[in-house]
Short mmCIF file of C-alpha atoms and ligand atoms in Angstrom, two decimals:
data_model
loop_
_atom_site.label_atom_id
_atom_site.label_comp_id
_atom_site.label_asym_id
_atom_site.label_seq_id
_atom_site.Cartn_x
_atom_site.Cartn_y
_atom_site.Cartn_z
CA MET A 1 0.00 0.00 0.00
CA ALA A 2 1.30 3.43 -0.91
CA SER A 3 0.16 6.83 0.20
CA TYR A 4 -0.35 9.74 -2.19
CA ASP A 5 -1.46 13.37 -2.17
CA VAL A 6 -3.50 12.67 -5.31
CA ILE A 7 -4.64 9.59 -7.18
CA ILE A 8 -6.24 10.18 -10.55
CA ILE A 9 -8.47 7.47 -11.99
CA GLY A 10 -8.04 7.41 -15.77
CA SER A 11 -5.13 8.49 -17.98
CA GLY A 12 -6.96 10.16 -20.87
CA PRO A 13 -6.25 13.80 -21.73
CA GLY A 14 -8.02 14.92 -18.54
CA GLY A 15 -6.30 12.42 -16.24
CA TYR A 16 -2.74 12.46 -17.55
CA VAL A 17 -2.61 16.26 -17.83
CA CYS A 18 -3.99 16.51 -14.29
CA ALA A 19 -1.30 14.08 -13.06
CA ILE A 20 1.50 16.06 -14.68
CA ARG A 21 0.22 19.36 -13.29
CA CYS A 22 -0.19 17.83 -9.80
CA ALA A 23 3.42 16.58 -9.92
CA GLN A 24 4.64 19.98 -11.16
CA LEU A 25 2.91 21.57 -8.18
CA GLY A 26 4.83 19.29 -5.79
CA LEU A 27 2.08 16.76 -5.03
CA LYS A 28 2.89 13.06 -4.72
CA THR A 29 0.82 11.68 -7.58
CA ALA A 30 -0.35 8.38 -9.02
CA CYS A 31 -2.59 7.66 -11.99
CA VAL A 32 -4.69 4.50 -12.36
CA GLU A 33 -5.09 3.03 -15.85
CA GLY A 34 -6.46 -0.38 -16.78
CA ARG A 35 -5.63 -0.28 -20.50
CA GLU A 36 -2.30 -1.66 -21.70
CA THR A 37 -1.25 1.84 -22.66
CA LEU A 38 -1.75 5.36 -21.29
CA GLY A 39 -3.77 8.07 -23.04
CA GLY A 40 -7.36 6.87 -22.73
CA THR A 41 -9.90 6.88 -25.55
CA CYS A 42 -8.37 9.93 -27.21
CA LEU A 43 -4.92 8.50 -27.84
CA ASN A 44 -5.82 4.82 -28.22
CA VAL A 45 -9.15 4.68 -30.03
CA GLY A 46 -10.26 8.27 -30.64
CA CYS A 47 -8.73 11.61 -31.61
CA ILE A 48 -5.22 10.46 -32.49
CA PRO A 49 -5.93 7.34 -34.59
CA SER A 50 -8.82 9.05 -36.37
CA LYS A 51 -6.57 11.99 -37.22
CA ALA A 52 -3.96 9.60 -38.62
CA LEU A 53 -6.57 8.06 -40.94
CA LEU A 54 -7.98 11.50 -41.82
CA HIS A 55 -4.48 12.69 -42.72
CA ALA A 56 -3.64 9.61 -44.80
CA THR A 57 -6.92 9.70 -46.71
CA GLU A 58 -6.67 13.44 -47.26
CA MET A 59 -3.40 12.74 -49.05
CA VAL A 60 -5.30 10.28 -51.26
CA HIS A 61 -7.88 12.96 -51.99
CA GLU A 62 -5.16 15.54 -52.80
CA ALA A 63 -3.44 13.13 -55.16
CA GLU A 64 -6.69 12.26 -56.92
CA GLU A 65 -8.22 15.73 -57.09
CA ASN A 66 -5.43 18.31 -57.16
CA PHE A 67 -2.08 16.83 -58.22
CA GLY A 68 -3.02 16.85 -61.91
CA LYS A 69 -4.12 20.51 -61.71
CA MET A 70 -0.66 21.43 -60.44
CA GLY A 71 1.14 19.51 -63.16
CA ILE A 72 2.03 16.48 -61.05
CA GLY A 73 1.24 13.31 -62.91
CA VAL A 74 0.72 10.27 -60.70
CA ALA A 75 -1.11 7.01 -61.18
CA LYS A 76 -4.35 6.52 -59.20
CA PRO A 77 -3.21 6.02 -55.57
CA LYS A 78 -3.20 2.36 -54.52
CA ILE A 79 -4.46 1.83 -50.99
CA ASP A 80 -2.52 -0.60 -48.82
CA TRP A 81 -5.03 -0.82 -45.95
CA LYS A 82 -2.74 -2.96 -43.80
CA GLN A 83 0.04 -0.39 -44.08
CA MET A 84 -2.39 2.46 -43.40
CA LEU A 85 -3.51 0.72 -40.22
CA ALA A 86 0.15 0.09 -39.29
CA TYR A 87 0.87 3.82 -39.73
CA LYS A 88 -2.11 4.55 -37.48
CA GLY A 89 -0.74 2.07 -34.91
CA GLU A 90 2.71 3.68 -34.97
CA THR A 91 1.12 7.09 -34.41
CA ILE A 92 -0.76 5.76 -31.38
CA GLU A 93 2.36 4.12 -29.98
CA ALA A 94 4.50 7.23 -30.36
CA ASN A 95 1.92 9.23 -28.41
CA THR A 96 1.15 6.72 -25.65
CA LYS A 97 4.88 6.09 -25.11
CA GLY A 98 5.31 9.85 -24.90
CA ILE A 99 2.97 9.98 -21.92
CA GLU A 100 4.78 7.10 -20.26
CA PHE A 101 7.98 9.11 -20.64
CA LEU A 102 6.33 12.21 -19.16
CA PHE A 103 5.06 10.15 -16.19
CA LYS A 104 8.58 8.90 -15.49
CA LYS A 105 10.04 12.38 -15.91
CA ASN A 106 7.53 13.81 -13.44
CA LYS A 107 7.81 10.85 -11.02
CA ILE A 108 4.16 9.88 -11.40
CA ASP A 109 3.33 6.29 -10.47
CA TRP A 110 1.21 4.40 -13.00
CA LEU A 111 -1.03 2.06 -10.97
CA LYS A 112 -1.86 -0.60 -13.56
CA GLY A 113 -5.39 -2.00 -13.39
CA TRP A 114 -8.97 -0.78 -13.04
CA GLY A 115 -9.51 1.41 -9.99
CA SER A 116 -12.40 1.76 -7.57
CA ILE A 117 -13.03 3.88 -4.50
CA PRO A 118 -13.97 1.60 -1.57
CA GLU A 119 -14.18 4.61 0.77
CA PRO A 120 -13.15 8.29 0.67
CA GLY A 121 -9.36 8.55 0.84
CA LYS A 122 -8.79 5.08 -0.61
CA VAL A 123 -8.34 3.71 -4.14
CA LYS A 124 -8.35 -0.01 -4.83
CA VAL A 125 -6.42 -1.30 -7.85
CA GLY A 126 -6.42 -5.08 -8.22
CA ASP A 127 -5.86 -6.45 -4.71
CA GLU A 128 -4.04 -3.39 -3.45
CA VAL A 129 -5.60 -0.48 -1.63
CA HIS A 130 -3.76 2.85 -1.80
CA GLU A 131 -4.28 5.93 0.33
CA ALA A 132 -4.98 9.28 -1.29
CA LYS A 133 -5.71 12.64 0.31
CA ASN A 134 -7.43 13.59 -2.94
CA ILE A 135 -9.02 11.45 -5.65
CA VAL A 136 -9.80 12.73 -9.16
CA ILE A 137 -12.26 10.78 -11.29
CA ALA A 138 -11.19 11.14 -14.93
CA SER A 139 -12.78 7.96 -16.23
CA GLY A 140 -14.06 9.40 -19.52
CA SER A 141 -16.91 8.19 -21.69
CA GLU A 142 -18.11 5.36 -23.90
CA ALA A 143 -20.28 5.20 -27.03
CA SER A 144 -23.98 5.38 -26.18
CA SER A 145 -26.11 2.50 -27.31
CA LEU A 146 -29.11 2.75 -29.59
CA PRO A 147 -32.22 0.63 -28.96
CA GLY A 148 -32.59 -2.07 -31.64
CA VAL A 149 -28.93 -1.84 -32.62
CA GLU A 150 -26.45 -4.39 -31.34
CA VAL A 151 -22.80 -3.46 -31.72
CA ASP A 152 -20.42 -6.35 -32.51
CA GLU A 153 -17.48 -4.09 -33.50
CA LYS A 154 -17.22 -6.03 -36.78
CA THR A 155 -20.29 -5.37 -38.92
CA VAL A 156 -21.98 -2.90 -36.57
CA VAL A 157 -19.26 -0.75 -35.08
CA THR A 158 -18.68 2.26 -32.87
CA SER A 159 -15.79 4.60 -33.63
CA THR A 160 -13.49 2.04 -31.94
CA GLY A 161 -14.31 -0.74 -34.44
CA ALA A 162 -14.40 1.72 -37.35
CA LEU A 163 -10.72 2.47 -36.75
CA GLU A 164 -9.66 -1.13 -37.31
CA LEU A 165 -11.96 -2.73 -39.87
CA GLY A 166 -10.54 -5.91 -41.42
CA LYS A 167 -11.00 -4.47 -44.90
CA ILE A 168 -12.34 -1.34 -46.53
CA PRO A 169 -16.12 -1.87 -46.83
CA LYS A 170 -17.88 -1.37 -50.16
CA SER A 171 -20.76 0.34 -48.41
CA MET A 172 -21.27 1.92 -45.01
CA VAL A 173 -24.24 3.39 -43.21
CA VAL A 174 -23.34 5.97 -40.61
CA ILE A 175 -25.99 6.58 -37.95
CA GLY A 176 -25.66 10.19 -36.77
CA ALA A 177 -24.30 13.22 -38.65
CA GLY A 178 -22.30 14.46 -35.67
CA VAL A 179 -18.56 14.86 -35.32
CA ILE A 180 -17.67 11.16 -35.33
CA GLY A 181 -20.06 10.31 -38.16
CA LEU A 182 -18.72 12.98 -40.50
CA GLU A 183 -15.03 12.52 -39.65
CA LEU A 184 -15.06 8.75 -40.08
CA GLY A 185 -17.61 8.92 -42.90
CA SER A 186 -15.10 11.19 -44.70
CA VAL A 187 -12.28 8.70 -44.15
CA TYR A 188 -14.18 5.83 -45.79
CA ASN A 189 -15.69 7.99 -48.52
CA ARG A 190 -12.15 8.96 -49.56
CA LEU A 191 -11.20 5.27 -49.57
CA GLY A 192 -13.95 4.52 -52.07
CA THR A 193 -16.69 3.28 -49.72
CA ASP A 194 -20.26 4.25 -50.61
CA VAL A 195 -21.19 6.14 -47.43
CA THR A 196 -24.76 7.03 -46.44
CA VAL A 197 -25.33 9.11 -43.31
CA ILE A 198 -28.70 8.82 -41.58
CA GLU A 199 -29.46 11.75 -39.26
CA PHE A 200 -32.43 12.25 -36.95
CA LEU A 201 -32.42 16.04 -37.22
CA ASP A 202 -32.72 18.20 -40.34
CA ALA A 203 -29.20 19.61 -40.08
CA VAL A 204 -25.76 18.08 -39.58
CA THR A 205 -23.62 18.68 -36.45
CA PRO A 206 -26.25 19.83 -33.95
CA GLY A 207 -25.61 23.05 -32.06
CA MET A 208 -23.33 24.50 -34.70
CA ASP A 209 -23.86 27.81 -36.51
CA GLY A 210 -26.67 27.28 -39.04
CA GLU A 211 -24.80 28.76 -42.00
CA VAL A 212 -21.79 26.55 -41.27
CA GLN A 213 -24.07 23.51 -41.02
CA LYS A 214 -25.52 24.18 -44.48
CA THR A 215 -22.15 24.85 -46.11
CA PHE A 216 -20.62 21.82 -44.38
CA GLN A 217 -23.35 19.47 -45.58
CA ARG A 218 -23.13 20.88 -49.12
CA ILE A 219 -19.36 20.29 -49.23
CA MET A 220 -19.67 16.78 -47.76
CA LYS A 221 -22.35 15.97 -50.38
CA LYS A 222 -20.10 17.28 -53.15
CA GLN A 223 -17.35 14.99 -51.85
CA GLY A 224 -19.68 12.02 -52.28
CA LEU A 225 -21.38 11.40 -48.93
CA ASN A 226 -25.12 10.59 -49.18
CA PHE A 227 -27.47 12.00 -46.55
CA ILE A 228 -30.85 10.81 -45.32
CA MET A 229 -31.99 13.61 -43.03
CA GLY A 230 -34.88 13.72 -40.58
CA ALA A 231 -34.81 9.96 -40.15
CA ALA A 232 -34.67 7.88 -36.99
CA VAL A 233 -32.94 4.51 -37.19
CA GLN A 234 -35.29 1.84 -35.82
CA ASN A 235 -33.09 -1.23 -35.90
CA VAL A 236 -30.21 -2.96 -37.59
CA ALA A 237 -30.46 -6.62 -38.60
CA THR A 238 -27.23 -8.44 -39.39
CA THR A 239 -26.13 -11.55 -41.19
CA LYS A 240 -22.51 -12.65 -40.82
CA THR A 241 -21.16 -9.98 -43.17
CA LYS A 242 -24.03 -7.64 -44.02
CA ALA A 243 -26.42 -5.33 -42.26
CA LYS A 244 -29.92 -4.07 -43.02
CA VAL A 245 -30.77 -0.74 -41.46
CA THR A 246 -34.42 0.18 -40.98
CA TYR A 247 -35.24 3.85 -40.50
CA LYS A 248 -38.38 5.95 -40.22
CA LEU A 249 -38.71 9.35 -41.88
CA ARG A 250 -39.97 11.88 -39.36
CA LYS A 251 -42.00 13.90 -41.90
CA ASP A 252 -44.47 11.11 -42.78
CA ASP A 253 -43.57 8.18 -40.51
CA SER A 254 -42.77 6.05 -43.58
CA GLU A 255 -40.29 3.24 -43.08
CA ALA A 256 -37.48 2.25 -45.41
CA THR A 257 -34.41 0.05 -45.34
CA ILE A 258 -30.86 0.29 -46.60
CA ASP A 259 -28.19 -2.44 -46.82
CA ALA A 260 -24.53 -1.98 -46.00
CA ASP A 261 -21.36 -3.96 -45.35
CA THR A 262 -20.68 -1.92 -42.23
CA VAL A 263 -22.81 0.23 -39.94
CA LEU A 264 -21.14 2.90 -37.82
CA VAL A 265 -23.15 3.94 -34.78
CA ALA A 266 -22.18 7.55 -34.00
CA THR A 267 -25.11 8.82 -31.96
CA GLY A 268 -23.21 10.33 -29.07
CA ARG A 269 -21.25 9.23 -26.02
CA LYS A 270 -22.11 8.84 -22.33
CA PRO A 271 -20.02 9.10 -19.15
CA PHE A 272 -18.16 5.93 -18.17
CA THR A 273 -18.12 5.49 -14.40
CA ASP A 274 -18.95 1.77 -14.09
CA GLY A 275 -17.16 -0.10 -11.34
CA LEU A 276 -15.87 2.96 -9.49
CA GLY A 277 -18.27 2.40 -6.60
CA LEU A 278 -19.72 5.90 -6.81
CA GLU A 279 -23.25 4.86 -5.88
CA ALA A 280 -22.13 3.21 -2.61
CA LEU A 281 -20.09 6.33 -1.78
CA GLY A 282 -23.16 8.52 -2.29
CA VAL A 283 -21.52 10.61 -5.03
CA LYS A 284 -24.22 12.75 -6.60
CA MET A 285 -24.94 11.94 -10.26
CA SER A 286 -27.11 13.77 -12.81
CA GLU A 287 -29.98 12.15 -14.71
CA ARG A 288 -27.61 11.81 -17.67
CA GLY A 289 -25.15 9.77 -15.61
CA GLN A 290 -22.66 12.60 -15.18
CA VAL A 291 -20.83 13.13 -11.89
CA VAL A 292 -22.13 16.39 -10.40
CA THR A 293 -19.41 18.87 -9.38
CA ASP A 294 -19.11 22.49 -8.26
CA ALA A 295 -17.14 25.10 -10.22
CA HIS A 296 -13.90 23.69 -8.80
CA TRP A 297 -14.66 20.09 -9.77
CA ARG A 298 -15.49 18.99 -6.20
CA THR A 299 -18.14 16.29 -5.86
CA ASN A 300 -20.45 16.24 -2.85
CA VAL A 301 -18.07 13.75 -1.14
CA GLY A 302 -15.03 15.37 0.50
CA GLY A 303 -11.69 14.74 -1.22
CA ILE A 304 -13.30 13.36 -4.40
CA TYR A 305 -13.18 15.43 -7.58
CA ALA A 306 -14.27 14.71 -11.16
CA ILE A 307 -13.34 16.13 -14.59
CA GLY A 308 -13.67 15.57 -18.34
CA ASP A 309 -16.30 13.47 -20.13
CA ALA A 310 -17.47 12.06 -16.77
CA ILE A 311 -18.95 15.47 -15.84
CA ALA A 312 -21.16 18.03 -17.63
CA GLY A 313 -20.06 20.06 -20.65
CA PRO A 314 -18.74 19.31 -24.12
CA MET A 315 -17.04 15.91 -24.45
CA LEU A 316 -13.78 17.29 -25.78
CA ALA A 317 -10.22 16.27 -24.95
CA HIS A 318 -9.03 19.86 -24.55
CA LYS A 319 -11.90 20.73 -22.21
CA ALA A 320 -10.84 17.75 -20.06
CA GLU A 321 -7.19 18.87 -20.18
CA ASP A 322 -8.08 22.34 -18.96
CA GLU A 323 -10.17 20.87 -16.16
CA GLY A 324 -7.25 18.56 -15.32
CA MET A 325 -4.99 21.55 -14.83
CA GLY A 326 -7.69 23.47 -13.01
CA VAL A 327 -8.43 20.71 -10.49
CA ALA A 328 -4.69 20.17 -9.86
CA GLU A 329 -4.38 23.85 -9.03
CA THR A 330 -7.49 23.68 -6.82
CA ILE A 331 -6.02 20.72 -4.89
CA ALA A 332 -2.71 22.60 -4.53
CA GLY A 333 -4.58 25.53 -2.97
CA GLN A 334 -4.47 27.75 -6.03
CA ALA A 335 -7.36 29.29 -7.98
CA GLY A 336 -8.01 26.65 -10.65
CA HIS A 337 -10.21 28.11 -13.36
CA VAL A 338 -11.63 27.19 -16.77
CA ASN A 339 -13.36 29.74 -18.99
CA TYR A 340 -16.17 27.61 -20.44
CA GLY A 341 -17.19 30.48 -22.74
CA VAL A 342 -14.00 30.07 -24.78
CA ILE A 343 -13.66 26.38 -25.58
CA PRO A 344 -13.07 25.80 -29.27
CA GLY A 345 -14.65 22.93 -31.18
CA VAL A 346 -13.03 21.47 -34.30
CA ILE A 347 -14.11 18.89 -36.86
CA TYR A 348 -11.11 17.50 -38.72
CA THR A 349 -12.75 16.89 -42.07
CA HIS A 350 -11.51 18.55 -45.24
CA PRO A 351 -12.17 21.43 -45.08
CA GLU A 352 -11.99 21.69 -41.31
CA VAL A 353 -14.79 23.23 -39.28
CA ALA A 354 -14.08 25.22 -36.13
CA ASN A 355 -16.04 27.35 -33.73
CA VAL A 356 -15.73 29.21 -30.47
CA GLY A 357 -18.16 31.26 -28.40
CA GLN A 358 -21.78 31.85 -29.33
CA THR A 359 -23.63 31.18 -32.58
CA GLU A 360 -25.93 33.63 -34.36
CA GLU A 361 -28.86 31.46 -33.31
CA GLU A 362 -27.89 31.68 -29.63
CA LEU A 363 -27.35 35.44 -29.76
CA LYS A 364 -30.73 35.96 -31.47
CA ALA A 365 -32.43 33.80 -28.83
CA GLU A 366 -30.83 36.01 -26.15
CA GLY A 367 -32.13 39.10 -27.98
CA ARG A 368 -28.59 40.48 -28.16
CA ALA A 369 -27.69 43.13 -30.75
CA PHE A 370 -24.67 41.92 -32.72
CA LYS A 371 -22.73 42.46 -35.94
CA VAL A 372 -21.73 39.76 -38.39
CA GLY A 373 -18.41 40.02 -40.21
CA LYS A 374 -18.01 37.39 -42.88
CA PHE A 375 -15.27 36.66 -45.37
CA SER A 376 -15.07 33.92 -47.98
CA PHE A 377 -11.84 32.00 -48.59
CA MET A 378 -12.50 32.79 -52.28
CA GLY A 379 -10.95 36.19 -51.53
CA ASN A 380 -7.86 34.68 -49.90
CA GLY A 381 -4.85 34.35 -52.22
CA ARG A 382 -3.22 31.46 -50.38
CA ALA A 383 -6.45 29.44 -50.30
CA LYS A 384 -6.97 29.99 -54.04
CA ALA A 385 -3.39 28.89 -54.83
CA ASN A 386 -3.87 25.74 -52.76
CA HIS A 387 -7.27 24.75 -54.22
CA ALA A 388 -8.76 25.27 -50.77
CA ALA A 389 -11.05 28.25 -51.28
CA ASP A 390 -14.32 26.56 -50.20
CA GLY A 391 -15.64 28.04 -46.95
CA PHE A 392 -15.64 31.22 -44.91
CA VAL A 393 -14.79 32.92 -41.62
CA LYS A 394 -17.59 34.50 -39.65
CA ILE A 395 -16.99 36.70 -36.63
CA LEU A 396 -19.83 37.83 -34.38
CA ALA A 397 -19.26 40.98 -32.35
CA ASP A 398 -21.37 43.04 -29.96
CA GLN A 399 -23.24 45.78 -31.86
CA THR A 400 -22.25 48.52 -29.41
CA THR A 401 -18.91 47.53 -27.89
CA ASP A 402 -17.52 45.53 -30.87
CA ARG A 403 -16.38 42.83 -28.38
CA ILE A 404 -16.00 39.46 -30.10
CA LEU A 405 -18.77 37.05 -29.04
CA GLY A 406 -18.05 34.10 -31.29
CA ALA A 407 -16.36 32.89 -34.45
CA HIS A 408 -17.27 30.16 -36.93
CA ILE A 409 -14.90 28.95 -39.59
CA ILE A 410 -15.21 26.39 -42.33
CA GLY A 411 -12.14 26.21 -44.50
CA PRO A 412 -8.47 25.29 -44.69
CA MET A 413 -6.73 24.93 -41.31
CA ALA A 414 -9.86 26.21 -39.54
CA GLY A 415 -8.85 24.24 -36.43
CA ASP A 416 -5.67 26.26 -36.14
CA LEU A 417 -7.08 29.61 -37.27
CA ILE A 418 -9.75 29.58 -34.55
CA HIS A 419 -7.14 30.05 -31.83
CA GLU A 420 -6.40 33.62 -32.85
CA ILE A 421 -10.01 34.36 -31.92
CA CYS A 422 -9.77 32.28 -28.71
CA VAL A 423 -6.84 34.40 -27.52
CA ALA A 424 -8.63 37.57 -28.58
CA MET A 425 -11.76 36.52 -26.66
CA GLU A 426 -9.72 35.66 -23.54
CA PHE A 427 -8.39 39.23 -23.64
CA GLY A 428 -11.89 40.63 -24.15
CA ALA A 429 -10.81 41.98 -27.55
CA ALA A 430 -12.95 43.89 -30.01
CA ALA A 431 -13.18 42.83 -33.66
CA GLU A 432 -11.25 46.02 -34.43
CA ASP A 433 -8.30 44.73 -32.35
CA VAL A 434 -8.01 41.75 -34.67
CA ALA A 435 -8.64 43.92 -37.73
CA ARG A 436 -5.80 46.29 -36.76
CA THR A 437 -3.32 43.45 -36.15
CA CYS A 438 -0.91 43.00 -39.06
CA HIS A 439 -1.36 39.51 -40.57
CA ALA A 440 1.35 38.02 -42.77
CA HIS A 441 0.63 37.70 -46.48
CA PRO A 442 -0.10 35.26 -47.99
CA THR A 443 -1.65 33.22 -45.14
CA TYR A 444 -5.06 31.70 -44.46
CA SER A 445 -5.15 33.85 -41.31
CA GLU A 446 -5.72 36.93 -43.47
CA ALA A 447 -9.28 35.61 -43.91
CA VAL A 448 -9.76 35.96 -40.14
CA ARG A 449 -8.55 39.54 -40.27
CA GLU A 450 -10.83 40.28 -43.22
CA ALA A 451 -13.82 38.90 -41.28
CA ALA A 452 -12.84 41.20 -38.40
CA LEU A 453 -12.61 44.10 -40.89
CA ALA A 454 -16.10 43.11 -42.08
CA CYS A 455 -17.38 43.89 -38.58
CA GLY A 456 -16.21 47.49 -39.15
CA ASP A 457 -15.69 49.50 -42.35
CA GLY A 458 -15.52 46.40 -44.53
CA PRO A 459 -13.05 43.83 -45.82
CA ILE A 460 -10.54 44.72 -48.54
CA HIS A 461 -10.72 41.66 -50.77
CA SER A 462 -14.46 41.19 -51.34
P1 NAI B 1 -22.79 13.86 -31.63
O1 NAI B 1 -23.58 14.19 -30.46
O2 NAI B 1 -21.80 14.84 -32.18
O3 NAI B 1 -23.76 13.49 -32.86
C1 NAI B 1 -24.72 12.44 -32.79
C2 NAI B 1 -25.73 12.63 -33.89
O4 NAI B 1 -26.54 11.47 -33.95
C3 NAI B 1 -26.67 13.80 -33.67
O5 NAI B 1 -26.67 14.61 -34.82
C4 NAI B 1 -28.02 13.13 -33.41
O6 NAI B 1 -29.10 13.91 -33.84
C5 NAI B 1 -27.89 11.84 -34.22
N1 NAI B 1 -28.77 10.73 -33.79
C6 NAI B 1 -29.03 10.31 -32.53
N2 NAI B 1 -29.87 9.26 -32.54
C7 NAI B 1 -30.16 8.97 -33.83
C8 NAI B 1 -30.95 7.98 -34.50
N3 NAI B 1 -31.65 7.04 -33.85
N4 NAI B 1 -31.03 7.99 -35.86
C9 NAI B 1 -30.34 8.92 -36.55
N5 NAI B 1 -29.56 9.88 -35.97
C10 NAI B 1 -29.46 9.91 -34.64
O7 NAI B 1 -22.07 12.47 -31.29
P2 NAI B 1 -20.82 11.70 -31.89
O8 NAI B 1 -20.52 12.15 -33.29
O9 NAI B 1 -21.09 10.26 -31.65
O10 NAI B 1 -19.63 12.18 -30.97
C11 NAI B 1 -19.62 11.89 -29.58
C12 NAI B 1 -18.80 12.87 -28.80
O11 NAI B 1 -17.42 12.78 -29.14
C13 NAI B 1 -19.23 14.29 -29.07
O12 NAI B 1 -19.43 14.92 -27.83
C14 NAI B 1 -18.07 14.90 -29.80
O13 NAI B 1 -17.89 16.25 -29.44
C15 NAI B 1 -16.89 14.06 -29.39
N6 NAI B 1 -15.93 13.99 -30.48
C16 NAI B 1 -15.22 15.10 -30.81
C17 NAI B 1 -14.36 15.09 -31.86
C18 NAI B 1 -13.64 16.35 -32.23
O14 NAI B 1 -13.59 17.25 -31.39
N7 NAI B 1 -13.12 16.49 -33.43
C19 NAI B 1 -14.12 13.90 -32.67
C20 NAI B 1 -14.95 12.80 -32.27
C21 NAI B 1 -15.80 12.86 -31.20
#
């Protein structure tokens, strides 16, 4: 039995970042992880492997669509699926090993096994019980199930199975036009799979700016994805290698079916807290199965904290990381803080989609007076040169004070461009502050400046 200042349960982006920050702040720290490798869903079966496949298949797309236009003659790319999966595996390994190295460097103990909390101040891993002055639950999330749909991770898969299919399917039905559905749907579409996305709502990526939703769906359609909107999947019947998906159209309740080699269920995720013993401890949970915390990530049980996908808020790795740092600082007696109003969201399709702050729809619902500054990548020299001019930057600013309230980007490198606005928002900047900042030419970031200019006297290049 060992004694620690902090034991963190889970080594995903929330947990491992929390562990490193705790160690940096001088706390004796351990992190419990039951997987073979550190890094949680994100590094092992989520963000990192999906980005590897998105990158590889984007190269395929570039070669097929744009090489010829630039005078580069190549034969049609040949896909070696085994090698692509091996590349994905190497990417995962490099990242998970990196965290192991950081744990050693920061003298963090990795307690191998699945942890539970038999009583406050104690964490059980395997047969051993360790003492901890503070316990942080960072146990993450799992794919939510859909009634009538049984996942076997072979024919009917979640994102986990979709990242390691035995072969590239000829056809795929994706249930849910959210982030996972469109990212992984893009991967297989680029590999030649006939992808059909079935979505319950009438727009893709719920909660996103309406104009971005429309543009995004149009671009995805142009790339070859099929959409069945306003349809609820009723059930999926499988044979050994095929699936039949039955769905009901919401407009007239009519039922239809569609066959596919593979069905990807991407209808959201739910907190994963099984086996921790939270119920017996009396830890307060929400109706949605999230651990309830205060603004400093304290649960109702003394010495037990929770962060990341296990609590409320967007299920995003970087939100969990920030909470990990915040709770470490809280435990160390500092003022841990996360600004939930400035958490960017990114979809790593091509083009990328990124957002931060409020949408037009939200501002209208609040009755707030605001300005819209919009600039198309068609007016951006770099984007035109790179055959990447589809999309736009939209900045929303307060009508009176010009303070930036939100930004929505669909276009090249949107996931990187958004951070200029995040920093601006953290500093309470006005659109004019961004507009008056010199931006290097020729860069994609000039489109952000032009959108900021559009909140004032107008952009130059449109
Ligand atoms: P999501 O919540 O983004 O989208 C689920 C979609 O499924 C919704 O559009 C919903 O209307 C639809 N749906 C639900 N039930 C349905 C039914 N019976 N028939 C048809 N459609 C149905 O969930 P998703 O894509 O599974 O992602 C889960 C979580 O993982 C999200 O919180 C997301 O933010 C996170 N994530 C983030 C990534 C990123 O930041 N790039 C990448 C992957 C996941």
